[in-house]
Amino acid sequence: MDSFLSKALEVLSFTEKERKALWLIAGHSCKVAGVSWLKVQTIADALEVSYKTAQRVLSSLKGKGIIKRVRTLREVSGGFGASLTLICPVDLSYREEALKPATEKAETANKKKETFFLKAFQKDIKDIRQQEELDYTYLTEFVPQDFIETAKPFVSAQEVYTLWGKAQAVARKYAPDVLEVTEPAIRAFKASVLAYKMRRIKGSFGGYFWGALSGVFSVEQRKKNSTLLSFNWLEE
């Protein structure tokens, strides 16, 4: 990551604030390579600039394709939380071609090659800007793979994250002694999908899923309580 940043700073044009912000983000991306949880206000304080200036700096870096801002979702409430900043390594070869010395004939060839790479690079950046939804690979650190595979044919990656947050919240509330959350959550999701397909859901799918989770985890907690009571009786 450091080698990419050094190379990017060498061949791309950045303001002093953008350079400082990029190194700041990289310096706080150690836990997960290329992923920073720094808030905009924290970046503003570190750069000694206003909040709006920090936003403009991040927007400029995003426009250059160097970073990407991704909104997170709160596990309990399901609402949007702070945004993550992802450092996105990009192809810098078209810039490197422009830096190589060449004869007049070779320079013409390089210009054609540079134009080709530039068009391809701009197309890639355009695709990134237009990508409105995350793919499911972003979820692997936060959501069990079995739940992802069950839910992804029906909902987006962000919705999977929200639904899993609901499952964890309901499990903590109704089944605090139950350790295995994934399998009951999958059963509740399948029951909710079936109800949706049968047109039995009058309100929102998320609301119905919450109710299904409450029922499933309440049963799991009762099973757990029965097991604990049985052990206590045997001990007496």
PDB file of C-alpha atoms in Angstrom:
ATOM      1  CA  MET A   1       0.000   0.000   0.000  1.00  0.00           C
ATOM      2  CA  ASP A   2       2.835   2.426   0.880  1.00  0.00           C
ATOM      3  CA  SER A   3       4.558   1.725  -2.440  1.00  0.00           C
ATOM      4  CA  PHE A   4       1.336   2.459  -4.321  1.00  0.00           C
ATOM      5  CA  LEU A   5       0.822   5.734  -2.445  1.00  0.00           C
ATOM      6  CA  SER A   6       4.405   6.827  -3.088  1.00  0.00           C
ATOM      7  CA  LYS A   7       3.964   6.033  -6.765  1.00  0.00           C
ATOM      8  CA  ALA A   8       0.584   7.778  -6.933  1.00  0.00           C
ATOM      9  CA  LEU A   9       1.973  10.911  -5.270  1.00  0.00           C
ATOM     10  CA  GLU A  10       4.807  10.906  -7.786  1.00  0.00           C
ATOM     11  CA  VAL A  11       2.786  10.604 -10.983  1.00  0.00           C
ATOM     12  CA  LEU A  12      -0.548  12.224 -10.070  1.00  0.00           C
ATOM     13  CA  SER A  13      -1.236  15.838  -9.203  1.00  0.00           C
ATOM     14  CA  PHE A  14      -2.263  16.536  -5.590  1.00  0.00           C
ATOM     15  CA  THR A  15      -2.560  19.630  -3.446  1.00  0.00           C
ATOM     16  CA  GLU A  16      -0.644  19.753  -0.182  1.00  0.00           C
ATOM     17  CA  LYS A  17      -3.834  19.117   1.808  1.00  0.00           C
ATOM     18  CA  GLU A  18      -4.684  16.117  -0.380  1.00  0.00           C
ATOM     19  CA  ARG A  19      -1.212  14.652   0.157  1.00  0.00           C
ATOM     20  CA  LYS A  20      -1.460  15.058   3.922  1.00  0.00           C
ATOM     21  CA  ALA A  21      -4.981  13.610   3.983  1.00  0.00           C
ATOM     22  CA  LEU A  22      -3.940  10.594   1.911  1.00  0.00           C
ATOM     23  CA  TRP A  23      -1.008   9.759   4.187  1.00  0.00           C
ATOM     24  CA  LEU A  24      -3.221  10.319   7.237  1.00  0.00           C
ATOM     25  CA  ILE A  25      -5.819   7.869   5.909  1.00  0.00           C
ATOM     26  CA  ALA A  26      -3.109   5.345   5.019  1.00  0.00           C
ATOM     27  CA  GLY A  27      -1.576   5.674   8.478  1.00  0.00           C
ATOM     28  CA  HIS A  28      -4.913   4.742  10.037  1.00  0.00           C
ATOM     29  CA  SER A  29      -5.513   1.769   7.721  1.00  0.00           C
ATOM     30  CA  CYS A  30      -3.315  -0.745   9.530  1.00  0.00           C
ATOM     31  CA  LYS A  31      -5.929  -3.016  11.125  1.00  0.00           C
ATOM     32  CA  VAL A  32      -7.426  -3.785   7.708  1.00  0.00           C
ATOM     33  CA  ALA A  33      -5.126  -2.846   4.832  1.00  0.00           C
ATOM     34  CA  GLY A  34      -6.541   0.054   2.850  1.00  0.00           C
ATOM     35  CA  VAL A  35      -9.569   0.590   5.127  1.00  0.00           C
ATOM     36  CA  SER A  36      -9.765   3.592   7.470  1.00  0.00           C
ATOM     37  CA  TRP A  37     -12.465   4.392  10.045  1.00  0.00           C
ATOM     38  CA  LEU A  38     -11.366   8.030  10.432  1.00  0.00           C
ATOM     39  CA  LYS A  39     -14.272  10.467  10.653  1.00  0.00           C
ATOM     40  CA  VAL A  40     -14.342  13.631   8.555  1.00  0.00           C
ATOM     41  CA  GLN A  41     -14.052  15.788  11.678  1.00  0.00           C
ATOM     42  CA  THR A  42     -10.994  13.819  12.826  1.00  0.00           C
ATOM     43  CA  ILE A  43      -9.356  14.383   9.432  1.00  0.00           C
ATOM     44  CA  ALA A  44     -10.265  18.081   9.596  1.00  0.00           C
ATOM     45  CA  ASP A  45      -8.703  18.407  13.065  1.00  0.00           C
ATOM     46  CA  ALA A  46      -5.533  16.609  11.975  1.00  0.00           C
ATOM     47  CA  LEU A  47      -5.158  18.843   8.902  1.00  0.00           C
ATOM     48  CA  GLU A  48      -6.135  21.932  10.924  1.00  0.00           C
ATOM     49  CA  VAL A  49      -8.863  22.846   8.446  1.00  0.00           C
ATOM     50  CA  SER A  50     -12.632  23.237   8.601  1.00  0.00           C
ATOM     51  CA  TYR A  51     -15.053  20.333   8.279  1.00  0.00           C
ATOM     52  CA  LYS A  52     -16.177  21.530   4.834  1.00  0.00           C
ATOM     53  CA  THR A  53     -12.580  21.823   3.623  1.00  0.00           C
ATOM     54  CA  ALA A  54     -11.913  18.245   4.752  1.00  0.00           C
ATOM     55  CA  GLN A  55     -15.015  17.146   2.847  1.00  0.00           C
ATOM     56  CA  ARG A  56     -13.751  18.897  -0.298  1.00  0.00           C
ATOM     57  CA  VAL A  57     -10.346  17.225   0.062  1.00  0.00           C
ATOM     58  CA  LEU A  58     -11.961  13.788   0.374  1.00  0.00           C
ATOM     59  CA  SER A  59     -14.248  14.541  -2.558  1.00  0.00           C
ATOM     60  CA  SER A  60     -11.237  15.515  -4.681  1.00  0.00           C
ATOM     61  CA  LEU A  61      -9.366  12.318  -3.767  1.00  0.00           C
ATOM     62  CA  LYS A  62     -12.494  10.334  -4.559  1.00  0.00           C
ATOM     63  CA  GLY A  63     -12.740  12.079  -7.925  1.00  0.00           C
ATOM     64  CA  LYS A  64      -9.164  11.032  -8.717  1.00  0.00           C
ATOM     65  CA  GLY A  65     -10.134   7.427  -8.007  1.00  0.00           C
ATOM     66  CA  ILE A  66      -7.633   7.080  -5.152  1.00  0.00           C
ATOM     67  CA  ILE A  67     -10.206   6.595  -2.384  1.00  0.00           C
ATOM     68  CA  LYS A  68     -13.786   5.462  -2.059  1.00  0.00           C
ATOM     69  CA  ARG A  69     -16.210   6.439   0.718  1.00  0.00           C
ATOM     70  CA  VAL A  70     -18.523   3.664   1.941  1.00  0.00           C
ATOM     71  CA  ARG A  71     -21.366   4.235   4.389  1.00  0.00           C
ATOM     72  CA  THR A  72     -21.680   1.739   7.239  1.00  0.00           C
ATOM     73  CA  LEU A  73     -24.844   0.501   8.910  1.00  0.00           C
ATOM     74  CA  ARG A  74     -25.495   0.356  12.652  1.00  0.00           C
ATOM     75  CA  GLU A  75     -26.049  -3.182  13.914  1.00  0.00           C
ATOM     76  CA  VAL A  76     -28.810  -2.396  16.403  1.00  0.00           C
ATOM     77  CA  SER A  77     -30.870   0.352  14.807  1.00  0.00           C
ATOM     78  CA  GLY A  78     -30.037  -0.542  11.227  1.00  0.00           C
ATOM     79  CA  GLY A  79     -29.470   3.129  10.333  1.00  0.00           C
ATOM     80  CA  PHE A  80     -26.438   4.560   8.575  1.00  0.00           C
ATOM     81  CA  GLY A  81     -23.318   5.147  10.674  1.00  0.00           C
ATOM     82  CA  ALA A  82     -19.949   6.736   9.943  1.00  0.00           C
ATOM     83  CA  SER A  83     -18.399   6.228   6.510  1.00  0.00           C
ATOM     84  CA  LEU A  84     -15.341   4.085   5.850  1.00  0.00           C
ATOM     85  CA  THR A  85     -12.578   5.327   3.573  1.00  0.00           C
ATOM     86  CA  LEU A  86     -11.128   2.723   1.201  1.00  0.00           C
ATOM     87  CA  ILE A  87      -7.825   3.318  -0.569  1.00  0.00           C
ATOM     88  CA  CYS A  88      -8.280   2.040  -4.129  1.00  0.00           C
ATOM     89  CA  PRO A  89      -5.061   1.155  -6.009  1.00  0.00           C
ATOM     90  CA  VAL A  90      -5.488   2.140  -9.670  1.00  0.00           C
ATOM     91  CA  ASP A  91      -3.544   1.600 -12.865  1.00  0.00           C
ATOM     92  CA  LEU A  92      -0.894   4.332 -13.112  1.00  0.00           C
ATOM     93  CA  SER A  93       0.802   2.977 -16.232  1.00  0.00           C
ATOM     94  CA  TYR A  94      -0.620   5.657 -18.512  1.00  0.00           C
ATOM     95  CA  ARG A  95       1.137   8.305 -16.412  1.00  0.00           C
ATOM     96  CA  GLU A  96       4.405   6.378 -16.364  1.00  0.00           C
ATOM     97  CA  GLU A  97       4.425   6.261 -20.157  1.00  0.00           C
ATOM     98  CA  ALA A  98       4.226  10.045 -20.245  1.00  0.00           C
ATOM     99  CA  LEU A  99       7.282  10.358 -17.975  1.00  0.00           C
ATOM    100  CA  LYS A 100       9.634   8.248 -20.134  1.00  0.00           C
ATOM    101  CA  PRO A 101      12.015  10.204 -22.433  1.00  0.00           C
ATOM    102  CA  ALA A 102      11.642   9.295 -26.113  1.00  0.00           C
ATOM    103  CA  THR A 103      12.544  10.336 -29.626  1.00  0.00           C
ATOM    104  CA  GLU A 104      10.028  12.245 -31.732  1.00  0.00           C
ATOM    105  CA  LYS A 105       8.812   9.028 -33.366  1.00  0.00           C
ATOM    106  CA  ALA A 106       8.648   7.139 -30.096  1.00  0.00           C
ATOM    107  CA  GLU A 107       6.995  10.136 -28.430  1.00  0.00           C
ATOM    108  CA  THR A 108       4.175  10.017 -30.985  1.00  0.00           C
ATOM    109  CA  ALA A 109       3.678   6.323 -30.283  1.00  0.00           C
ATOM    110  CA  ASN A 110       3.704   6.982 -26.551  1.00  0.00           C
ATOM    111  CA  LYS A 111       1.084   9.707 -26.929  1.00  0.00           C
ATOM    112  CA  LYS A 112      -1.198   7.245 -28.696  1.00  0.00           C
ATOM    113  CA  LYS A 113      -0.573   4.689 -25.967  1.00  0.00           C
ATOM    114  CA  GLU A 114      -1.132   7.328 -23.275  1.00  0.00           C
ATOM    115  CA  THR A 115      -4.429   8.310 -24.873  1.00  0.00           C
ATOM    116  CA  PHE A 116      -5.493   4.661 -24.878  1.00  0.00           C
ATOM    117  CA  PHE A 117      -4.579   4.145 -21.222  1.00  0.00           C
ATOM    118  CA  LEU A 118      -6.169   7.456 -20.243  1.00  0.00           C
ATOM    119  CA  LYS A 119      -9.475   6.496 -21.845  1.00  0.00           C
ATOM    120  CA  ALA A 120      -9.406   3.108 -20.139  1.00  0.00           C
ATOM    121  CA  PHE A 121      -8.502   4.730 -16.820  1.00  0.00           C
ATOM    122  CA  GLN A 122     -11.300   7.287 -17.095  1.00  0.00           C
ATOM    123  CA  LYS A 123     -13.746   4.514 -17.931  1.00  0.00           C
ATOM    124  CA  ASP A 124     -12.699   2.573 -14.826  1.00  0.00           C
ATOM    125  CA  ILE A 125     -13.127   5.633 -12.614  1.00  0.00           C
ATOM    126  CA  LYS A 126     -16.505   6.352 -14.168  1.00  0.00           C
ATOM    127  CA  ASP A 127     -17.618   2.811 -13.356  1.00  0.00           C
ATOM    128  CA  ILE A 128     -16.532   3.245  -9.735  1.00  0.00           C
ATOM    129  CA  ARG A 129     -18.446   6.515  -9.394  1.00  0.00           C
ATOM    130  CA  GLN A 130     -21.603   4.958 -10.812  1.00  0.00           C
ATOM    131  CA  GLN A 131     -21.444   1.892  -8.567  1.00  0.00           C
ATOM    132  CA  GLU A 132     -24.213   2.626  -6.086  1.00  0.00           C
ATOM    133  CA  GLU A 133     -24.230  -0.687  -4.195  1.00  0.00           C
ATOM    134  CA  LEU A 134     -21.464  -2.718  -2.604  1.00  0.00           C
ATOM    135  CA  ASP A 135     -20.908  -6.310  -3.622  1.00  0.00           C
ATOM    136  CA  TYR A 136     -21.163  -9.119  -1.098  1.00  0.00           C
ATOM    137  CA  THR A 137     -17.391  -9.488  -0.612  1.00  0.00           C
ATOM    138  CA  TYR A 138     -17.483  -6.377   1.598  1.00  0.00           C
ATOM    139  CA  LEU A 139     -19.588  -8.300   4.130  1.00  0.00           C
ATOM    140  CA  THR A 140     -17.259 -11.209   4.899  1.00  0.00           C
ATOM    141  CA  GLU A 141     -15.671  -9.501   7.920  1.00  0.00           C
ATOM    142  CA  PHE A 142     -19.046  -8.657   9.469  1.00  0.00           C
ATOM    143  CA  VAL A 143     -21.652 -11.231   8.397  1.00  0.00           C
ATOM    144  CA  PRO A 144     -21.424 -15.069   8.475  1.00  0.00           C
ATOM    145  CA  GLN A 145     -20.999 -16.554   5.004  1.00  0.00           C
ATOM    146  CA  ASP A 146     -23.970 -18.917   5.447  1.00  0.00           C
ATOM    147  CA  PHE A 147     -26.286 -15.967   6.107  1.00  0.00           C
ATOM    148  CA  ILE A 148     -24.861 -14.062   3.121  1.00  0.00           C
ATOM    149  CA  GLU A 149     -25.408 -17.026   0.789  1.00  0.00           C
ATOM    150  CA  THR A 150     -28.981 -17.474   2.046  1.00  0.00           C
ATOM    151  CA  ALA A 151     -29.967 -13.824   1.723  1.00  0.00           C
ATOM    152  CA  LYS A 152     -28.110 -12.572  -1.355  1.00  0.00           C
ATOM    153  CA  PRO A 153     -30.524 -14.029  -3.969  1.00  0.00           C
ATOM    154  CA  PHE A 154     -33.223 -11.771  -2.497  1.00  0.00           C
ATOM    155  CA  VAL A 155     -31.596  -8.585  -1.140  1.00  0.00           C
ATOM    156  CA  SER A 156     -28.606  -6.306  -1.761  1.00  0.00           C
ATOM    157  CA  ALA A 157     -25.339  -6.429   0.199  1.00  0.00           C
ATOM    158  CA  GLN A 158     -26.292  -3.380   2.264  1.00  0.00           C
ATOM    159  CA  GLU A 159     -29.664  -4.941   3.068  1.00  0.00           C
ATOM    160  CA  VAL A 160     -27.941  -8.185   4.107  1.00  0.00           C
ATOM    161  CA  TYR A 161     -25.821  -6.146   6.521  1.00  0.00           C
ATOM    162  CA  THR A 162     -28.928  -4.447   7.928  1.00  0.00           C
ATOM    163  CA  LEU A 163     -30.810  -7.732   8.345  1.00  0.00           C
ATOM    164  CA  TRP A 164     -27.862  -9.340  10.108  1.00  0.00           C
ATOM    165  CA  GLY A 165     -27.716  -6.353  12.454  1.00  0.00           C
ATOM    166  CA  LYS A 166     -31.377  -6.945  13.298  1.00  0.00           C
ATOM    167  CA  ALA A 167     -30.645 -10.630  13.947  1.00  0.00           C
ATOM    168  CA  GLN A 168     -27.859  -9.767  16.384  1.00  0.00           C
ATOM    169  CA  ALA A 169     -29.997  -7.176  18.165  1.00  0.00           C
ATOM    170  CA  VAL A 170     -32.934  -9.583  18.581  1.00  0.00           C
ATOM    171  CA  ALA A 171     -30.617 -12.373  19.748  1.00  0.00           C
ATOM    172  CA  ARG A 172     -29.154 -10.131  22.455  1.00  0.00           C
ATOM    173  CA  LYS A 173     -32.631  -9.086  23.574  1.00  0.00           C
ATOM    174  CA  TYR A 174     -34.569 -12.368  23.462  1.00  0.00           C
ATOM    175  CA  ALA A 175     -31.869 -15.051  23.628  1.00  0.00           C
ATOM    176  CA  PRO A 176     -28.888 -13.747  25.624  1.00  0.00           C
ATOM    177  CA  ASP A 177     -27.782 -17.290  26.529  1.00  0.00           C
ATOM    178  CA  VAL A 178     -27.890 -18.626  22.961  1.00  0.00           C
ATOM    179  CA  LEU A 179     -24.458 -18.652  21.357  1.00  0.00           C
ATOM    180  CA  GLU A 180     -25.369 -19.883  17.865  1.00  0.00           C
ATOM    181  CA  VAL A 181     -27.089 -16.993  16.089  1.00  0.00           C
ATOM    182  CA  THR A 182     -26.595 -17.827  12.413  1.00  0.00           C
ATOM    183  CA  GLU A 183     -28.845 -20.882  12.056  1.00  0.00           C
ATOM    184  CA  PRO A 184     -31.889 -19.364  13.847  1.00  0.00           C
ATOM    185  CA  ALA A 185     -31.424 -16.143  11.854  1.00  0.00           C
ATOM    186  CA  ILE A 186     -31.423 -18.115   8.596  1.00  0.00           C
ATOM    187  CA  ARG A 187     -34.633 -19.899   9.628  1.00  0.00           C
ATOM    188  CA  ALA A 188     -36.278 -16.562  10.417  1.00  0.00           C
ATOM    189  CA  PHE A 189     -35.144 -15.130   7.080  1.00  0.00           C
ATOM    190  CA  LYS A 190     -36.497 -18.102   5.122  1.00  0.00           C
ATOM    191  CA  ALA A 191     -39.806 -17.857   6.968  1.00  0.00           C
ATOM    192  CA  SER A 192     -39.977 -14.149   6.117  1.00  0.00           C
ATOM    193  CA  VAL A 193     -39.206 -14.771   2.440  1.00  0.00           C
ATOM    194  CA  LEU A 194     -41.915 -17.439   2.296  1.00  0.00           C
ATOM    195  CA  ALA A 195     -44.407 -15.066   3.920  1.00  0.00           C
ATOM    196  CA  TYR A 196     -43.456 -12.386   1.392  1.00  0.00           C
ATOM    197  CA  LYS A 197     -43.895 -14.781  -1.531  1.00  0.00           C
ATOM    198  CA  MET A 198     -47.276 -15.848  -0.146  1.00  0.00           C
ATOM    199  CA  ARG A 199     -48.248 -12.158   0.178  1.00  0.00           C
ATOM    200  CA  ARG A 200     -48.805 -12.453   3.901  1.00  0.00           C
ATOM    201  CA  ILE A 201     -46.678  -9.404   4.773  1.00  0.00           C
ATOM    202  CA  LYS A 202     -48.816  -6.275   5.090  1.00  0.00           C
ATOM    203  CA  GLY A 203     -46.100  -3.946   6.347  1.00  0.00           C
ATOM    204  CA  SER A 204     -42.369  -3.919   5.606  1.00  0.00           C
ATOM    205  CA  PHE A 205     -40.217  -6.987   5.077  1.00  0.00           C
ATOM    206  CA  GLY A 206     -37.783  -5.723   7.725  1.00  0.00           C
ATOM    207  CA  GLY A 207     -40.563  -5.418  10.286  1.00  0.00           C
ATOM    208  CA  TYR A 208     -41.836  -8.914   9.560  1.00  0.00           C
ATOM    209  CA  PHE A 209     -38.287 -10.282   9.760  1.00  0.00           C
ATOM    210  CA  TRP A 210     -37.882  -8.671  13.194  1.00  0.00           C
ATOM    211  CA  GLY A 211     -41.055 -10.409  14.369  1.00  0.00           C
ATOM    212  CA  ALA A 212     -39.904 -13.736  12.937  1.00  0.00           C
ATOM    213  CA  LEU A 213     -36.550 -13.326  14.672  1.00  0.00           C
ATOM    214  CA  SER A 214     -38.273 -12.550  17.973  1.00  0.00           C
ATOM    215  CA  GLY A 215     -40.300 -15.752  17.764  1.00  0.00           C
ATOM    216  CA  VAL A 216     -37.392 -17.965  16.729  1.00  0.00           C
ATOM    217  CA  PHE A 217     -34.960 -16.648  19.336  1.00  0.00           C
ATOM    218  CA  SER A 218     -37.579 -16.750  22.100  1.00  0.00           C
ATOM    219  CA  VAL A 219     -38.000 -20.467  21.385  1.00  0.00           C
ATOM    220  CA  GLU A 220     -34.228 -20.962  21.363  1.00  0.00           C
ATOM    221  CA  GLN A 221     -33.929 -19.223  24.740  1.00  0.00           C
ATOM    222  CA  ARG A 222     -36.682 -21.405  26.229  1.00  0.00           C
ATOM    223  CA  LYS A 223     -34.839 -24.493  25.003  1.00  0.00           C
ATOM    224  CA  LYS A 224     -31.682 -23.178  26.617  1.00  0.00           C
ATOM    225  CA  ASN A 225     -33.499 -22.491  29.891  1.00  0.00           C
ATOM    226  CA  SER A 226     -34.952 -26.017  29.896  1.00  0.00           C
ATOM    227  CA  THR A 227     -31.488 -27.470  29.418  1.00  0.00           C
ATOM    228  CA  LEU A 228     -30.089 -25.385  32.261  1.00  0.00           C
ATOM    229  CA  LEU A 229     -32.952 -26.418  34.576  1.00  0.00           C
ATOM    230  CA  SER A 230     -32.376 -30.081  33.734  1.00  0.00           C
ATOM    231  CA  PHE A 231     -28.712 -29.808  34.635  1.00  0.00           C
ATOM    232  CA  ASN A 232     -29.548 -28.052  37.905  1.00  0.00           C
ATOM    233  CA  TRP A 233     -32.097 -30.749  38.819  1.00  0.00           C
ATOM    234  CA  LEU A 234     -29.580 -33.526  38.146  1.00  0.00           C
ATOM    235  CA  GLU A 235     -26.997 -31.794  40.313  1.00  0.00           C
ATOM    236  CA  GLU A 236     -29.436 -31.634  43.233  1.00  0.00           C
TER     237      GLU A 236
END
